[in-house]
Amino acid sequence: MRDLLAAIDALRERLQEVPQADDRRLQDLKTEVLGRKGGALTKILAAVPKLAPAERKAAGAAANALKREFEEAFAAHERTLKAGAGVARELDLTMPGRAQWRGGLHLVTQVVDEICEIFHELGFTRAVGPEAETERYNFTALNFPKDHPAMDAQDSFYLGGDVLLRTHTSPVQIRTLERYPPPIRVVIPGQVYRRDPFDASHSPVFEQIEGLAVDEGITFVDFKATLTAFARRFFTADTRVRFRPSFFPFTEPSAEMDVQCQICKGTGCATCKQTGWMEILGSGMVHPAVLENCGLDSERYTGFAWGMGPHRIAMTRHGIPDIRLLFESDMRFLAQFAGGTR
Amino acid sequence: MIVSRRWLEALLGRPLDAAAVAECLTMHTAAVDTVTPIHQDLRDVLVARVLEVKRHPNADRLTLCLVDAGPGRGGPVEVVCGAPNVQAGKTYPYAPVGAVLPGGVTLERKKIRGVESNGMLCSARELGLGEDHAGILELETDAAPGTRLLDAVPLGDHQIAIDVPANRPDLLCHKGVARELAAVLGGTVKLPPIPGAGGAAPAGGDAALGGLRRAPSAREGGAARAAEPGVAAGPSGPAIVGAVDGVEVRLEDPEGAPRYMIAVIRGVTVAPSPRWLADRLSSVGQRPINNVVDATNYVLFELNQPLHAFDLAKLRGPAVVVRRARAREKIVTLDGVERTLTAEMTAICDAERPTIVAGVMGSSESEVSEGTRDLVLECAYFQPTRIRRTRRALELSSESSYRFERGIDLLGMPDALRRAVELITAVAGGELREPPLDLWPQPVQEKTIFLRPEGVSRLLGIAVERSEIERLLSSVGFFVAPKDDRLAVQVPGWRPDVTREVDLVEEVARLRGYDAFPDELRPYRPGTVPDAPVERAKSHMREQLARAGFFEARTVPLGPPDGPEAVAVVNPISSEETHLRTRLLPGLVRRVEHNWANRNRDIRLFEIGTAFRWTAGETGGKGLPEERTRVAAVLTGARHPPHWREGAKVPDMDLWDLKHHFELAVGLACPAARVQVAAGKTGWEAVTATGEAVGWAGALQADAPVWAAPLFGLEVDLAAESGVGAPLAYRPLPVHPPVERDLALVLPAGVTAVAVADVLRRAAGALLERVEVFDEYQGPGIPTGHRSVAWHCTFRDPARTLREQEVEQALERALRSLEDELGVRRRAG
């Protein structure tokens, strides 16, 4: 009995060897201690039943406890070795880690989401509409005079009859005003089409984001405030903004919003053609004729609207020289912005 | 529209800073695109006086000039000169050694026939100031020698390019731009006197020409008398007829030409324009032609009135007939091209044939040439849409058509014609023997619009004083008179864009300056429009695919037809992009090929976009095509990035990768649809409960390089409501242990895994929680044509601990059913 207990104690000393063992030594240790034939502890456990019944219990308990201790020590050290903690072995930790394929959203989508998100904070929800439209929604209801030079910038793809691919997201203004009562606060993302062949700065299809707010008592001040707030959130809080006159048939007064050039910070560079400003969006107060065309009382309701091009904004903000890069879908290009825009 | 700073200065009678002009116009009127200094290449040229002219010792035709070129040169310098007109005591442009001349040449010190020349006296051509190279340019200036030529002579100028919006024809001339500048910067606009004409031009009023003869309105039915304007029946309805100085004028198309004026000037001498006139036109990029044509162009750029001068001698009749063109009538326009007219166009004709495409371009036959003595000068208003259609039909634009299309000042025509006559007689001689004829069957007056001052603040959000409104509107030519509590605002003829009250509010806002308005956010009422569900669905789908390793592509939805329902574009811009897509995959395959061309082998792309098709009944022409939001993905190449631990070779993605992504995509895009094997086993399809196929996945054909991996693709409809629906309910986590069993089954040919799983689930009952394939084997030990498929089965009772025996019984039942129904047995051994 005493011999057995002494053997157990002696064997316990060997627990200290476990954390020092490398892979091979650990396997040997396991065999030496717990091996089915000849393992030190196996032998002890086999000897227990031969003891006198009175001694059997204590010795058995001690032997089994030691067995658990060894098993736990072996398991713990095996995990350590497997995890390659590198303490015992000379791992080169500068070797590359194991990767998974990662994907990502298109830069233009990220810009669209960012813009919609900011306007969401300003109380605007998203509305959408069809890409094939009738002339009524694309032009007439928006107060485009027929056969007017204002149409020159709107060269359209026709699908037959008076159906065309929308040249702007503005038709959704009409659809929204026809369907929902004021107050209206929507942003309208979507693809639009112009009959422009591809070159560095033109594409026959591109993304646009329209915005529309209509309610009683909306003024030019609200219009400036909302778009200025957007610009300061989208660019930087200290970005300078200016509004200047422009012309759109569906807004009056009409305005163009410029922001301080993000490349040169307003001192003048090639990107902003030395003006210090970047043109960001066309906008204005909703023309009363548009409200009237949608059956609204233009004496009671006023509003503002704007439209901007996420492709163009992405190009100016991220220094992309050619719009075609945004359509080619080269994996190397897409991967550049997969992790975000900042 | 390009305007010249100097021209504006002449109209405003004050110096202007080009940058300030650009800023002022941009902030109050219309954007200025560029400001280009002209003649800045003369900055090195100085004014110099020739003190003495001597013979060149070695050449007869050369002289040796002693030139005072100002202080700092150690006294007069010696210059060799070849010009015959050089005279002592006179002043010439002088380019010192080292000066850079137009064209970028640097003047060097060199010997000419053995004598060193210190610089050069310059001709007009050498300075880019004209074609004259017969002698050096004599200057008329009091400036001291050594003064920069640009400072001494009014040569320096700026071209200011204005992006004139389609609704502002008044900005297409210098007077209109000057008017805007005067309103903001202060000052008044006055037409500068014409050199050589008697005194300053009168600023306005019809009296200057001794009273125009105006044709009575057709409606009033004025009496027709010989040599007096009147109404006569023309071939196309009532015509207005008149005569001036022996020329009969018939206005047969008053719809196309509501107002038509003709002046006859006799005895002109066609010659090059005087210097000042040629300079004015050059300053806005126009090439001078001859004094008559230049004079009409000058008035065009000064007052925005297109004019047409033609040779009376070449006019048959002599008559001017304004009528609809006849179908297929021909005319050779000034550019030498024969044009075929239609009955939709207005033509200006003589007694026999068309001489001008009205408002667009004249013919070479009636053109003013060197021999022209007597002129017919046309000053007309043509109906804008008529001109626009004509211009588009003929694909022929001109400075005139551009302006007529936008609408010129119907009321300013007499002033413009008077200015033109004065200018022509000043520069080309000749005389106006009879006052011009003015055919205007239905005269109109200035529109009056009523403006409520409170309406201004209602829209603009700040109070604007009534007096301030009056001041601002008057500053750009509106005539404002109080009327009760409103303002009666008379709109000048040059502002066809102003038609209702809100247009005047815009005038107030822009003249005040948009920057003058505050921009503080105020409270607003939330809108009634719910956030579009399809946008949410798109966002979820994008996130899922991006997480799965796909990059989002954005392709052009136009391409070759990809099915019988494809929607054709009536007017495509390229032969490859003639139809709208009915599916997204073909466009993505083209993107894969583009990636392959750039040697990208591992490609995972997706796109979410619109597909178009004509549905039954909507086959074009009527109604809109059907639009569906779809999601598509393509995958090819390695399953994951290579890692040094596993060696360089990573397995390529295969059908099973595709199936996984397809099931995930369908689950999100169209949760109600089931994925099943597609007919013909070409892949899989997603089918709704009603049997409609809403998605497909399989291998794709493409133009692949030899090193490319197999290409797979999937596409499915994205249902807008996929992101909404009832909230998911929590399922309690199991608390009782499972019993697990592996089951190797031998499947005869034709038996599918899904059939086996169905039977297993049904026969084993509710205790079978999960069943998963973990292995497939064919080979020794398995009968030919059969295969062994191994399943991992998990049994569990949510309410209690299962007994082994219950599991064995369930398995027994399942195995019996499998054998009975499918001939499937447990694999032996």
PDB file of N, CA and C in Angstrom, chain A residues 136-179:
ATOM      1  N   ARG A 136     -44.999  61.812 -70.468  1.00  0.00           N
ATOM      2  CA  ARG A 136     -45.729  62.614 -69.500  1.00  0.00           C
ATOM      3  C   ARG A 136     -44.973  62.697 -68.178  1.00  0.00           C
ATOM      4  N   TYR A 137     -44.516  61.553 -67.672  1.00  0.00           N
ATOM      5  CA  TYR A 137     -43.818  61.577 -66.384  1.00  0.00           C
ATOM      6  C   TYR A 137     -42.421  62.158 -66.506  1.00  0.00           C
ATOM      7  N   ASN A 138     -41.775  61.862 -67.619  1.00  0.00           N
ATOM      8  CA  ASN A 138     -40.382  62.302 -67.752  1.00  0.00           C
ATOM      9  C   ASN A 138     -40.272  63.781 -68.119  1.00  0.00           C
ATOM     10  N   PHE A 139     -41.258  64.293 -68.854  1.00  0.00           N
ATOM     11  CA  PHE A 139     -41.149  65.678 -69.329  1.00  0.00           C
ATOM     12  C   PHE A 139     -42.367  66.536 -68.996  1.00  0.00           C
ATOM     13  N   THR A 140     -43.523  66.136 -69.548  1.00  0.00           N
ATOM     14  CA  THR A 140     -44.675  67.041 -69.543  1.00  0.00           C
ATOM     15  C   THR A 140     -45.076  67.468 -68.144  1.00  0.00           C
ATOM     16  N   ALA A 141     -45.276  66.471 -67.264  1.00  0.00           N
ATOM     17  CA  ALA A 141     -45.737  66.805 -65.921  1.00  0.00           C
ATOM     18  C   ALA A 141     -44.678  67.593 -65.160  1.00  0.00           C
ATOM     19  N   LEU A 142     -43.436  67.497 -65.619  1.00  0.00           N
ATOM     20  CA  LEU A 142     -42.347  68.233 -64.975  1.00  0.00           C
ATOM     21  C   LEU A 142     -42.155  69.612 -65.588  1.00  0.00           C
ATOM     22  N   ASN A 143     -43.143  70.021 -66.395  1.00  0.00           N
ATOM     23  CA  ASN A 143     -43.152  71.390 -66.912  1.00  0.00           C
ATOM     24  C   ASN A 143     -42.109  71.634 -67.998  1.00  0.00           C
ATOM     25  N   PHE A 144     -41.686  70.546 -68.659  1.00  0.00           N
ATOM     26  CA  PHE A 144     -40.796  70.744 -69.805  1.00  0.00           C
ATOM     27  C   PHE A 144     -41.641  71.220 -70.967  1.00  0.00           C
ATOM     28  N   PRO A 145     -41.320  72.396 -71.541  1.00  0.00           N
ATOM     29  CA  PRO A 145     -42.073  72.816 -72.713  1.00  0.00           C
ATOM     30  C   PRO A 145     -41.710  71.899 -73.887  1.00  0.00           C
ATOM     31  N   LYS A 146     -42.693  71.600 -74.703  1.00  0.00           N
ATOM     32  CA  LYS A 146     -42.427  70.736 -75.851  1.00  0.00           C
ATOM     33  C   LYS A 146     -41.528  71.469 -76.838  1.00  0.00           C
ATOM     34  N   ASP A 147     -40.642  70.746 -77.475  1.00  0.00           N
ATOM     35  CA  ASP A 147     -39.767  71.343 -78.492  1.00  0.00           C
ATOM     36  C   ASP A 147     -39.007  72.548 -77.967  1.00  0.00           C
ATOM     37  N   HIS A 148     -38.498  72.438 -76.771  1.00  0.00           N
ATOM     38  CA  HIS A 148     -37.763  73.544 -76.167  1.00  0.00           C
ATOM     39  C   HIS A 148     -36.289  73.160 -76.042  1.00  0.00           C
ATOM     40  N   PRO A 149     -35.402  74.138 -76.172  1.00  0.00           N
ATOM     41  CA  PRO A 149     -33.971  73.821 -76.040  1.00  0.00           C
ATOM     42  C   PRO A 149     -33.624  73.175 -74.695  1.00  0.00           C
ATOM     43  N   ALA A 150     -34.506  73.331 -73.703  1.00  0.00           N
ATOM     44  CA  ALA A 150     -34.243  72.676 -72.417  1.00  0.00           C
ATOM     45  C   ALA A 150     -34.140  71.169 -72.588  1.00  0.00           C
ATOM     46  N   MET A 151     -34.700  70.655 -73.684  1.00  0.00           N
ATOM     47  CA  MET A 151     -34.655  69.213 -73.922  1.00  0.00           C
ATOM     48  C   MET A 151     -33.300  68.764 -74.482  1.00  0.00           C
ATOM     49  N   ASP A 152     -32.482  69.731 -74.917  1.00  0.00           N
ATOM     50  CA  ASP A 152     -31.228  69.354 -75.570  1.00  0.00           C
ATOM     51  C   ASP A 152     -30.325  68.529 -74.656  1.00  0.00           C
ATOM     52  N   ALA A 153     -30.379  68.821 -73.351  1.00  0.00           N
ATOM     53  CA  ALA A 153     -29.519  68.091 -72.416  1.00  0.00           C
ATOM     54  C   ALA A 153     -30.153  66.760 -72.016  1.00  0.00           C
ATOM     55  N   GLN A 154     -31.282  66.439 -72.592  1.00  0.00           N
ATOM     56  CA  GLN A 154     -32.044  65.277 -72.162  1.00  0.00           C
ATOM     57  C   GLN A 154     -32.214  64.292 -73.312  1.00  0.00           C
ATOM     58  N   ASP A 155     -31.201  64.151 -74.126  1.00  0.00           N
ATOM     59  CA  ASP A 155     -31.311  63.283 -75.288  1.00  0.00           C
ATOM     60  C   ASP A 155     -31.625  61.858 -74.829  1.00  0.00           C
ATOM     61  N   SER A 156     -32.736  61.325 -75.323  1.00  0.00           N
ATOM     62  CA  SER A 156     -33.283  60.126 -74.689  1.00  0.00           C
ATOM     63  C   SER A 156     -33.265  58.910 -75.606  1.00  0.00           C
ATOM     64  N   PHE A 157     -33.236  57.729 -74.962  1.00  0.00           N
ATOM     65  CA  PHE A 157     -33.453  56.466 -75.655  1.00  0.00           C
ATOM     66  C   PHE A 157     -34.959  56.198 -75.669  1.00  0.00           C
ATOM     67  N   TYR A 158     -35.524  55.996 -76.845  1.00  0.00           N
ATOM     68  CA  TYR A 158     -36.951  55.704 -76.931  1.00  0.00           C
ATOM     69  C   TYR A 158     -37.167  54.206 -77.120  1.00  0.00           C
ATOM     70  N   LEU A 159     -38.269  53.721 -76.551  1.00  0.00           N
ATOM     71  CA  LEU A 159     -38.592  52.294 -76.646  1.00  0.00           C
ATOM     72  C   LEU A 159     -39.801  52.061 -77.534  1.00  0.00           C
ATOM     73  N   GLY A 160     -40.294  53.123 -78.152  1.00  0.00           N
ATOM     74  CA  GLY A 160     -41.480  53.020 -78.995  1.00  0.00           C
ATOM     75  C   GLY A 160     -42.565  53.928 -78.462  1.00  0.00           C
ATOM     76  N   GLY A 161     -43.270  54.598 -79.378  1.00  0.00           N
ATOM     77  CA  GLY A 161     -44.330  55.504 -78.964  1.00  0.00           C
ATOM     78  C   GLY A 161     -43.772  56.610 -78.086  1.00  0.00           C
ATOM     79  N   ASP A 162     -44.461  56.874 -76.980  1.00  0.00           N
ATOM     80  CA  ASP A 162     -43.974  57.932 -76.091  1.00  0.00           C
ATOM     81  C   ASP A 162     -43.276  57.336 -74.871  1.00  0.00           C
ATOM     82  N   VAL A 163     -42.836  56.078 -75.015  1.00  0.00           N
ATOM     83  CA  VAL A 163     -42.131  55.431 -73.909  1.00  0.00           C
ATOM     84  C   VAL A 163     -40.627  55.588 -74.104  1.00  0.00           C
ATOM     85  N   LEU A 164     -39.961  56.010 -73.053  1.00  0.00           N
ATOM     86  CA  LEU A 164     -38.525  56.230 -73.142  1.00  0.00           C
ATOM     87  C   LEU A 164     -37.876  55.788 -71.840  1.00  0.00           C
ATOM     88  N   LEU A 165     -36.552  55.630 -71.875  1.00  0.00           N
ATOM     89  CA  LEU A 165     -35.822  55.373 -70.640  1.00  0.00           C
ATOM     90  C   LEU A 165     -35.664  56.711 -69.941  1.00  0.00           C
ATOM     91  N   ARG A 166     -36.039  56.765 -68.686  1.00  0.00           N
ATOM     92  CA  ARG A 166     -36.058  58.057 -68.002  1.00  0.00           C
ATOM     93  C   ARG A 166     -34.686  58.710 -68.058  1.00  0.00           C
ATOM     94  N   THR A 167     -34.691  60.030 -68.255  1.00  0.00           N
ATOM     95  CA  THR A 167     -33.433  60.767 -68.362  1.00  0.00           C
ATOM     96  C   THR A 167     -33.025  61.332 -67.010  1.00  0.00           C
ATOM     97  N   HIS A 168     -33.894  61.200 -66.038  1.00  0.00           N
ATOM     98  CA  HIS A 168     -33.583  61.639 -64.678  1.00  0.00           C
ATOM     99  C   HIS A 168     -34.527  60.911 -63.728  1.00  0.00           C
ATOM    100  N   THR A 169     -34.275  61.012 -62.444  1.00  0.00           N
ATOM    101  CA  THR A 169     -35.165  60.342 -61.484  1.00  0.00           C
ATOM    102  C   THR A 169     -36.380  61.212 -61.155  1.00  0.00           C
ATOM    103  N   SER A 170     -36.442  62.389 -61.752  1.00  0.00           N
ATOM    104  CA  SER A 170     -37.538  63.318 -61.461  1.00  0.00           C
ATOM    105  C   SER A 170     -38.949  62.775 -61.712  1.00  0.00           C
ATOM    106  N   PRO A 171     -39.160  61.839 -62.665  1.00  0.00           N
ATOM    107  CA  PRO A 171     -40.523  61.311 -62.815  1.00  0.00           C
ATOM    108  C   PRO A 171     -41.070  60.733 -61.505  1.00  0.00           C
ATOM    109  N   VAL A 172     -40.178  60.265 -60.651  1.00  0.00           N
ATOM    110  CA  VAL A 172     -40.652  59.685 -59.388  1.00  0.00           C
ATOM    111  C   VAL A 172     -41.201  60.778 -58.469  1.00  0.00           C
ATOM    112  N   GLN A 173     -40.767  62.021 -58.689  1.00  0.00           N
ATOM    113  CA  GLN A 173     -41.421  63.134 -57.980  1.00  0.00           C
ATOM    114  C   GLN A 173     -42.918  63.123 -58.271  1.00  0.00           C
ATOM    115  N   ILE A 174     -43.236  63.018 -59.569  1.00  0.00           N
ATOM    116  CA  ILE A 174     -44.645  63.055 -59.980  1.00  0.00           C
ATOM    117  C   ILE A 174     -45.381  61.846 -59.411  1.00  0.00           C
ATOM    118  N   ARG A 175     -44.770  60.661 -59.550  1.00  0.00           N
ATOM    119  CA  ARG A 175     -45.429  59.448 -59.062  1.00  0.00           C
ATOM    120  C   ARG A 175     -45.683  59.530 -57.559  1.00  0.00           C
ATOM    121  N   THR A 176     -44.727  60.094 -56.837  1.00  0.00           N
ATOM    122  CA  THR A 176     -44.892  60.201 -55.384  1.00  0.00           C
ATOM    123  C   THR A 176     -45.995  61.199 -55.035  1.00  0.00           C
ATOM    124  N   LEU A 177     -45.981  62.352 -55.726  1.00  0.00           N
ATOM    125  CA  LEU A 177     -46.992  63.366 -55.433  1.00  0.00           C
ATOM    126  C   LEU A 177     -48.387  62.883 -55.807  1.00  0.00           C
ATOM    127  N   GLU A 178     -48.470  62.033 -56.831  1.00  0.00           N
ATOM    128  CA  GLU A 178     -49.785  61.506 -57.212  1.00  0.00           C
ATOM    129  C   GLU A 178     -50.294  60.489 -56.191  1.00  0.00           C
ATOM    130  N   ARG A 179     -49.353  59.801 -55.538  1.00  0.00           N
ATOM    131  CA  ARG A 179     -49.753  58.669 -54.711  1.00  0.00           C
ATOM    132  C   ARG A 179     -49.905  59.020 -53.228  1.00  0.00           C
TER     133      ARG A 179
END
